[in-house]
Short mmCIF file of C-alpha atoms in Angstrom, two decimals:
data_model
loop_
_atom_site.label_atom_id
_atom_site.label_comp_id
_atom_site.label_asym_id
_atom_site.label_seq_id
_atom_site.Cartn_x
_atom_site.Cartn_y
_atom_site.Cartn_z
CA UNK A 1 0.21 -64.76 10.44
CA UNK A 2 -3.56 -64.13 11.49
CA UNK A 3 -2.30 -61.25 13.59
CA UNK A 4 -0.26 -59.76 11.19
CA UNK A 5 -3.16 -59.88 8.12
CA UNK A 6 -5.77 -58.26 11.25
CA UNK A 7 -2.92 -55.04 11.86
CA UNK A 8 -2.33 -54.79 7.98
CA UNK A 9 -6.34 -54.57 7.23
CA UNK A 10 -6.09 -51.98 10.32
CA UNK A 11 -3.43 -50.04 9.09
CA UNK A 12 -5.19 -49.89 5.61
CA UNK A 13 -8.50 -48.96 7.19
CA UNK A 14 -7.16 -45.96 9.22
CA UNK A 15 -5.30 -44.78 6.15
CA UNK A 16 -8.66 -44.93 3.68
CA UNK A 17 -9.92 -42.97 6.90
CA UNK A 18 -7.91 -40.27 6.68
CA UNK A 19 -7.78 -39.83 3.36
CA UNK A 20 -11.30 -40.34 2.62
CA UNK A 21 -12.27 -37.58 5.93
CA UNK A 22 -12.63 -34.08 4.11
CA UNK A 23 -11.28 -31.48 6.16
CA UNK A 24 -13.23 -28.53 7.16
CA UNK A 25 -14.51 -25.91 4.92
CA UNK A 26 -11.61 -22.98 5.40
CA UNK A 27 -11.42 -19.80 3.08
CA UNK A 28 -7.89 -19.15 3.10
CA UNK A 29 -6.15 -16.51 1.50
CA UNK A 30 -3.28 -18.24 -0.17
CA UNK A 31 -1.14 -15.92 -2.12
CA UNK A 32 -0.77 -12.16 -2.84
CA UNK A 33 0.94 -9.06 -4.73
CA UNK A 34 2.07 -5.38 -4.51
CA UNK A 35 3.10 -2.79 -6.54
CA UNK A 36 7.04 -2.69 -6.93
CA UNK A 37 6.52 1.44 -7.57
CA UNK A 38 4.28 4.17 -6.98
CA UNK A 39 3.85 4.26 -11.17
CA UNK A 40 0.07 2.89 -11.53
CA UNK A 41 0.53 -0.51 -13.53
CA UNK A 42 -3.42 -1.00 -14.44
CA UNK A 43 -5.59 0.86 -16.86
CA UNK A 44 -9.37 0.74 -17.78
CA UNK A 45 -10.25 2.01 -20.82
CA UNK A 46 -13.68 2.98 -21.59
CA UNK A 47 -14.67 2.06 -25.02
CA UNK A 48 -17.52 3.90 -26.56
CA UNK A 49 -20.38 4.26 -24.46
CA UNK A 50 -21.00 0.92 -23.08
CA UNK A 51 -18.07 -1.09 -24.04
CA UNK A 52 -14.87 -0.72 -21.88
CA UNK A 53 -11.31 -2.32 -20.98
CA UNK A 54 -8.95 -3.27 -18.38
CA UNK A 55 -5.83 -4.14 -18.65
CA UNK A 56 -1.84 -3.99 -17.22
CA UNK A 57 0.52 -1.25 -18.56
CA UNK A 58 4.08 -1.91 -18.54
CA UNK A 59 4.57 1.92 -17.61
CA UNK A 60 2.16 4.81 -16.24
CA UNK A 61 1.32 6.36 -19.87
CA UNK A 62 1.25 2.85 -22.16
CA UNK A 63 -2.48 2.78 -23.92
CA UNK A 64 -1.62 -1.15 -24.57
CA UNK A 65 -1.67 -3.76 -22.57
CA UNK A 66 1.55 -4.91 -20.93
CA UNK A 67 3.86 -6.88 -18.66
CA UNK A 68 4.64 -5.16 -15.34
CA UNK A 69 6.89 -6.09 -12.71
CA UNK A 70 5.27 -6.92 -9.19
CA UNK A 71 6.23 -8.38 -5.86
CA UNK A 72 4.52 -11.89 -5.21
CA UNK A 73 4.40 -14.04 -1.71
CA UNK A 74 2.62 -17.12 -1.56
CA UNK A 75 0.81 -17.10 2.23
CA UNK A 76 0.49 -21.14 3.01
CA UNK A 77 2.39 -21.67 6.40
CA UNK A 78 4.98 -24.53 4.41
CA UNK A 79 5.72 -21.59 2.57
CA UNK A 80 6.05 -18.50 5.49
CA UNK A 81 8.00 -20.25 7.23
CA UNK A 82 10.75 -21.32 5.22
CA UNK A 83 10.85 -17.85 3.53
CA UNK A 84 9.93 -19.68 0.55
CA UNK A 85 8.36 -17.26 -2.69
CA UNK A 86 8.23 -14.42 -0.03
CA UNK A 87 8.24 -10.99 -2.13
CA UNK A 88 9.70 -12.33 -5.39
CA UNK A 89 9.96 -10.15 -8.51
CA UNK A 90 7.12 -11.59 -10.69
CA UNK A 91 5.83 -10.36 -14.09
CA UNK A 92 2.32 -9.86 -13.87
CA UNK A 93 0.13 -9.21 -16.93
CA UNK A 94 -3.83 -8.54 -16.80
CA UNK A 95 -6.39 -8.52 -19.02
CA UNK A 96 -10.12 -7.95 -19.42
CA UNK A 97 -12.93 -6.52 -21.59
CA UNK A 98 -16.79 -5.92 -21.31
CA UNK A 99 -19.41 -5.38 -23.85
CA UNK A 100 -22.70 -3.31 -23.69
CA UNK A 101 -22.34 -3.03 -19.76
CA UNK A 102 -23.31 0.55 -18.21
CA UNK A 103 -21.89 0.97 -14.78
CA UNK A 104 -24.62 0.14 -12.12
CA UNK A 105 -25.08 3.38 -9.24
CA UNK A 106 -26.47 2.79 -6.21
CA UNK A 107 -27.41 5.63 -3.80
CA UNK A 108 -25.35 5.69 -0.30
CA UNK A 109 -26.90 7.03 2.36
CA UNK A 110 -24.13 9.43 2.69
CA UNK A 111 -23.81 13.56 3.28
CA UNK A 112 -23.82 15.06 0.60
CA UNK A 113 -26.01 12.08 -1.09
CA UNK A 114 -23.36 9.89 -3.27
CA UNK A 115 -23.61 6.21 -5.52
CA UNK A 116 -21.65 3.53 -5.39
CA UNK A 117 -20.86 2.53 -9.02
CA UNK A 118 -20.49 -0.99 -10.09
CA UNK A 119 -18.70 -2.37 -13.60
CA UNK A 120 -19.50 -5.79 -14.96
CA UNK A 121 -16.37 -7.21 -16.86
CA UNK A 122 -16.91 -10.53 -19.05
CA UNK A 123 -14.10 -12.20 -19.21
CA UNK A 124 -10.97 -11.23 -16.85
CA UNK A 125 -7.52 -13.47 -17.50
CA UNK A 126 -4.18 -12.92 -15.66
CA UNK A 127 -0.88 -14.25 -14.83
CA UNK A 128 2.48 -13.94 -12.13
CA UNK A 129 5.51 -15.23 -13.88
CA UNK A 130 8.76 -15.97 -12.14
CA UNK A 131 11.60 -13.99 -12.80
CA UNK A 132 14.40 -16.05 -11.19
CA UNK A 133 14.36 -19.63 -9.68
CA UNK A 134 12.39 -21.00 -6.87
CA UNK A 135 13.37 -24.37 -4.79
CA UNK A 136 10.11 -26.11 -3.05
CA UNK A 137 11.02 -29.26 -0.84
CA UNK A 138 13.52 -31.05 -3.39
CA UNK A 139 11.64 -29.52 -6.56
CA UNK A 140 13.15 -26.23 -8.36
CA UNK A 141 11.27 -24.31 -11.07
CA UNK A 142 12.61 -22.28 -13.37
CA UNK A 143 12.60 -18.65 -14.09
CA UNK A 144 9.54 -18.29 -15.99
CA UNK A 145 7.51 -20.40 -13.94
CA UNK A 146 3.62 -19.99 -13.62
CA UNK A 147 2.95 -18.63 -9.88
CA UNK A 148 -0.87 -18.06 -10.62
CA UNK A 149 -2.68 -17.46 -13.42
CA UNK A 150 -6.66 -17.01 -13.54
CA UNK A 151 -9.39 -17.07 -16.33
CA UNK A 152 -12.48 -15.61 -15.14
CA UNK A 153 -15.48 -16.09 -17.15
CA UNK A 154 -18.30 -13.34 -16.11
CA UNK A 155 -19.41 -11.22 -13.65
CA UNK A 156 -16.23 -10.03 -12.29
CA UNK A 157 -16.74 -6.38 -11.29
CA UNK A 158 -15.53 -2.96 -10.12
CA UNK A 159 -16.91 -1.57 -7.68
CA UNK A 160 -16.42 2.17 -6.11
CA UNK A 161 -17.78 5.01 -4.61
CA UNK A 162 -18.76 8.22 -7.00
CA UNK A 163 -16.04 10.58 -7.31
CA UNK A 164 -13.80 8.01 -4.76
CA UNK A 165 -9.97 7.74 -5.70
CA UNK A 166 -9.97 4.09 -4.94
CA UNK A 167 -11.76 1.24 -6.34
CA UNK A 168 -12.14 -2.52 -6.37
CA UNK A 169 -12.00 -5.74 -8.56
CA UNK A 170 -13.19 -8.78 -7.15
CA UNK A 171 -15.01 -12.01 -8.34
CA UNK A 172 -15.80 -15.31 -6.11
CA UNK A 173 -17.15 -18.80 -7.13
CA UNK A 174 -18.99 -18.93 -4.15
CA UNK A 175 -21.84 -16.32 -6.07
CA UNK A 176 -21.89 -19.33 -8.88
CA UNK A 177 -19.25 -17.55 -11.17
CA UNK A 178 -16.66 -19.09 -13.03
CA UNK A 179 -12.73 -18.51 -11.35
CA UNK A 180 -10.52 -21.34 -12.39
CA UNK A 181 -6.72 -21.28 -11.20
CA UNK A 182 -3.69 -23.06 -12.32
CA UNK A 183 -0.30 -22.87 -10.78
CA UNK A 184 3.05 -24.89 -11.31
CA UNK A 185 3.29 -24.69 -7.09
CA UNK A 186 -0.32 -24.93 -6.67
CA UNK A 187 -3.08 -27.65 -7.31
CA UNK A 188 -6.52 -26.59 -6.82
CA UNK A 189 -8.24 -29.57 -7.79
CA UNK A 190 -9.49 -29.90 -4.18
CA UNK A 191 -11.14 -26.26 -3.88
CA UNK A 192 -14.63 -26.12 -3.98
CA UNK A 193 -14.40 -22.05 -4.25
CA UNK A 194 -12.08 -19.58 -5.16
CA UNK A 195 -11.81 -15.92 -5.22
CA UNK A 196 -9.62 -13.19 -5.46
CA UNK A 197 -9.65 -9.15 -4.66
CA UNK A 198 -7.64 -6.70 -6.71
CA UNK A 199 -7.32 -3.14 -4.92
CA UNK A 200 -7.43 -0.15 -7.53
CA UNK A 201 -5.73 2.55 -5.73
CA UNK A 202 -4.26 5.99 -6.17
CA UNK A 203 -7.19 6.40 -9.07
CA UNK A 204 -6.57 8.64 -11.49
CA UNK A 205 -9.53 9.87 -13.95
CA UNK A 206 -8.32 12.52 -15.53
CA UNK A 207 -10.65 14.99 -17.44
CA UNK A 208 -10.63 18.79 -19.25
CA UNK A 209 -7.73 21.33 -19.60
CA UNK A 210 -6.35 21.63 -17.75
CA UNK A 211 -6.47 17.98 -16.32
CA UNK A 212 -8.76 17.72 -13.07
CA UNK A 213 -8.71 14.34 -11.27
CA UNK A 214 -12.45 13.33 -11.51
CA UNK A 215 -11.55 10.01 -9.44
CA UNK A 216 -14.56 7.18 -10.39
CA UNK A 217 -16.86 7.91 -12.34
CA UNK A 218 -19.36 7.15 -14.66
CA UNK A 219 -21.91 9.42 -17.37
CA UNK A 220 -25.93 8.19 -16.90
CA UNK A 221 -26.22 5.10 -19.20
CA UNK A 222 -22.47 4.67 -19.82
CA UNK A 223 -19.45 2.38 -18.50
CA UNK A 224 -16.94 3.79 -15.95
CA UNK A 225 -15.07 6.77 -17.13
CA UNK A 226 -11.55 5.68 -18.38
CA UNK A 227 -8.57 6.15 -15.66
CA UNK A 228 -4.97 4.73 -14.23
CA UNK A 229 -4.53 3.00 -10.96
CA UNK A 230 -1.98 0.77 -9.13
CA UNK A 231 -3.06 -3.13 -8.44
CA UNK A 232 -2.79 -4.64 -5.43
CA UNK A 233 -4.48 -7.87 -4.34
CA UNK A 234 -4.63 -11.25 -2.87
CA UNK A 235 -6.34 -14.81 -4.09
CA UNK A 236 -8.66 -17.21 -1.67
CA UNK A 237 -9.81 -20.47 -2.05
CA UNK A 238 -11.74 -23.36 -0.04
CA UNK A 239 -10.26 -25.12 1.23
CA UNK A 240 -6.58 -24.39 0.72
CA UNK A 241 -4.75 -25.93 -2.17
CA UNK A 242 -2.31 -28.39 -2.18
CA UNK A 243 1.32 -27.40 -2.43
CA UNK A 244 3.27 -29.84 -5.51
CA UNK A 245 6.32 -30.30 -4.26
CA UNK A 246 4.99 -31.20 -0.60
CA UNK A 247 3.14 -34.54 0.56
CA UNK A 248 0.16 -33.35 2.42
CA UNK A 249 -0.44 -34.53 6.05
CA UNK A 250 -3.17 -37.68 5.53
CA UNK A 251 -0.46 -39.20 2.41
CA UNK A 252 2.42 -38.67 5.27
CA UNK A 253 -0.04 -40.54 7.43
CA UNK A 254 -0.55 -43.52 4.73
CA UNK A 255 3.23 -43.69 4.50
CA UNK A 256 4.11 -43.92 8.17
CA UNK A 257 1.35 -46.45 8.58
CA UNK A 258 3.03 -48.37 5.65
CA UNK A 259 6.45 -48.42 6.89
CA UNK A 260 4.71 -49.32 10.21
CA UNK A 261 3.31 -52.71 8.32
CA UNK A 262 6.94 -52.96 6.28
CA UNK A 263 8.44 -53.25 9.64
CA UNK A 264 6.35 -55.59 11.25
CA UNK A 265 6.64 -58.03 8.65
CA UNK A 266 10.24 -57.89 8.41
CA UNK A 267 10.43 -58.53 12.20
CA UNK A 268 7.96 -61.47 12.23
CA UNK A 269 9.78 -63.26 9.24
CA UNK A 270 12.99 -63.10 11.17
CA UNK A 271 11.27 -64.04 14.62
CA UNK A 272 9.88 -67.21 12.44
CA UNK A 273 13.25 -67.79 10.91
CA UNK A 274 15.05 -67.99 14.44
CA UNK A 275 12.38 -70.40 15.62
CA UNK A 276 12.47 -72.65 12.64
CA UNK A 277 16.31 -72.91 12.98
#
């Protein structure tokens, strides 16, 4: 019995072990999304001189903001390689403002001599909805189903070159900003940063009449110039998160180690039993 209570304590120890070890420190991209057409899906909309807005448009001329439909992959191995969430429909809606912020410009040293301008946003939220069902390990979620959403608080920004036709929107926790995610696949309660990078291309700034693409730009003094672009992106975080419907490795650990101990005993009792008898 002595034996048994030293391999039990053992068994518990090198569990505790692995659990309590963190892992190292990896930025891993987890998830990410594409345009489903060539119609740009995002608009920012400058809002008197200062004051502006970005949002989703659920076509390439809405002036409100709106659902579109995107293609979504999660990127974690567990779900690569079981083709698991790989380029599902998703409805993705966006949505962010900014108040009193001029656009930043930097000089590039660059021939002819350019800037690279730079948007502060306030507060950024979005979301990637399922369209259809989605089966993880035994666990299926419905159509509707939250893939990622994000609420940004500050200091999110877009950032492109003066006069460029493509642009950028990007935040990180890792600068001390705000990015909190929430996912019904997805738990992030173990990241210690996240961020995410939203490509604006195919920028349209249209000005005058007739219409001449101005691409980014911004007056002296004033937010960005409004225009049209189509989202891309992709969303990090650090370490990865934990996928729901999936034990992760150290609790598979723990369990083998306990059905190691369950064993054992069940042996020794019937080892005592033949003896006794």
């Amino acid at each position: 019995m002595m034996m048994f209570k030293k391999l039990a304590l053992t068994a518990v120890a090198v569990g505790g072990l692995a659990a309590a070890t963190p892992s190292y420190a990896v930025v891993t991209t987890f998830a990410d999304f594409s345009a489903t057409t060539q119609v740009r899906n995002i608009r920012w909309q400058k809002v008197g001189s200062k004051n502006g807005m970005i949002y989703s448009t659920s076509t390439g001329s809405a002036n409100t903001p709106g659902n579109v439909n995107v293609k979504f992959s999660f990127l974690q191995p567990y779900f690569t390689n079981n083709n698991i969430a790989q380029s599902v429909t998703a409805v993705f809606l966006l949505s962010g403002t900014t108040t009193n912020d001029a656009a930043s410009k930097t000089p590039l040293p660059t021939v002819p001599p350019t800037n690279y301008l730079t948007q502060s946003i306030d507060s950024l939220t979005f979301s990637f909805k399922s369209t259809a069902p989605i089966t993880v390990g035994n666990v299926t979620y419905a159509a509707g189903s939250n893939l990622l959403s994000g609420t940004v608080v500050a200091n999110s920004t877009i950032g492109g070159t003066d006069g460029g036709f493509s642009a950028g929107l990007t935040n990180s926790t890792a600068g001390g900003n705000t990015v909190t995610y929430t996912s019904d696949f997805l738990d992030f309660s173990n990241t210690v940063n996240r961020s995410f990078s939203i490509s604006l291309d195919a920028l349209l700034a249209a000005v005058g009449s007739p219409p001449v693409n101005k691409g980014l730009n911004a007056g002296n003094g004033q937010s960005l110039s409004s225009f049209r672009a189509t989202a891309t992106g992709s969303f990090s975080s650090d370490p990865a998160p934990i996928i729901n419907a999936v034990p992760e490795p150290a609790v598979w650990g723990m369990m083998i180690a306990g059905f190691g101990v369950v064993g054992f005993q069940s042996r020794r009792r019937r080892s005592i039993k033949s003896v006794t008898a």
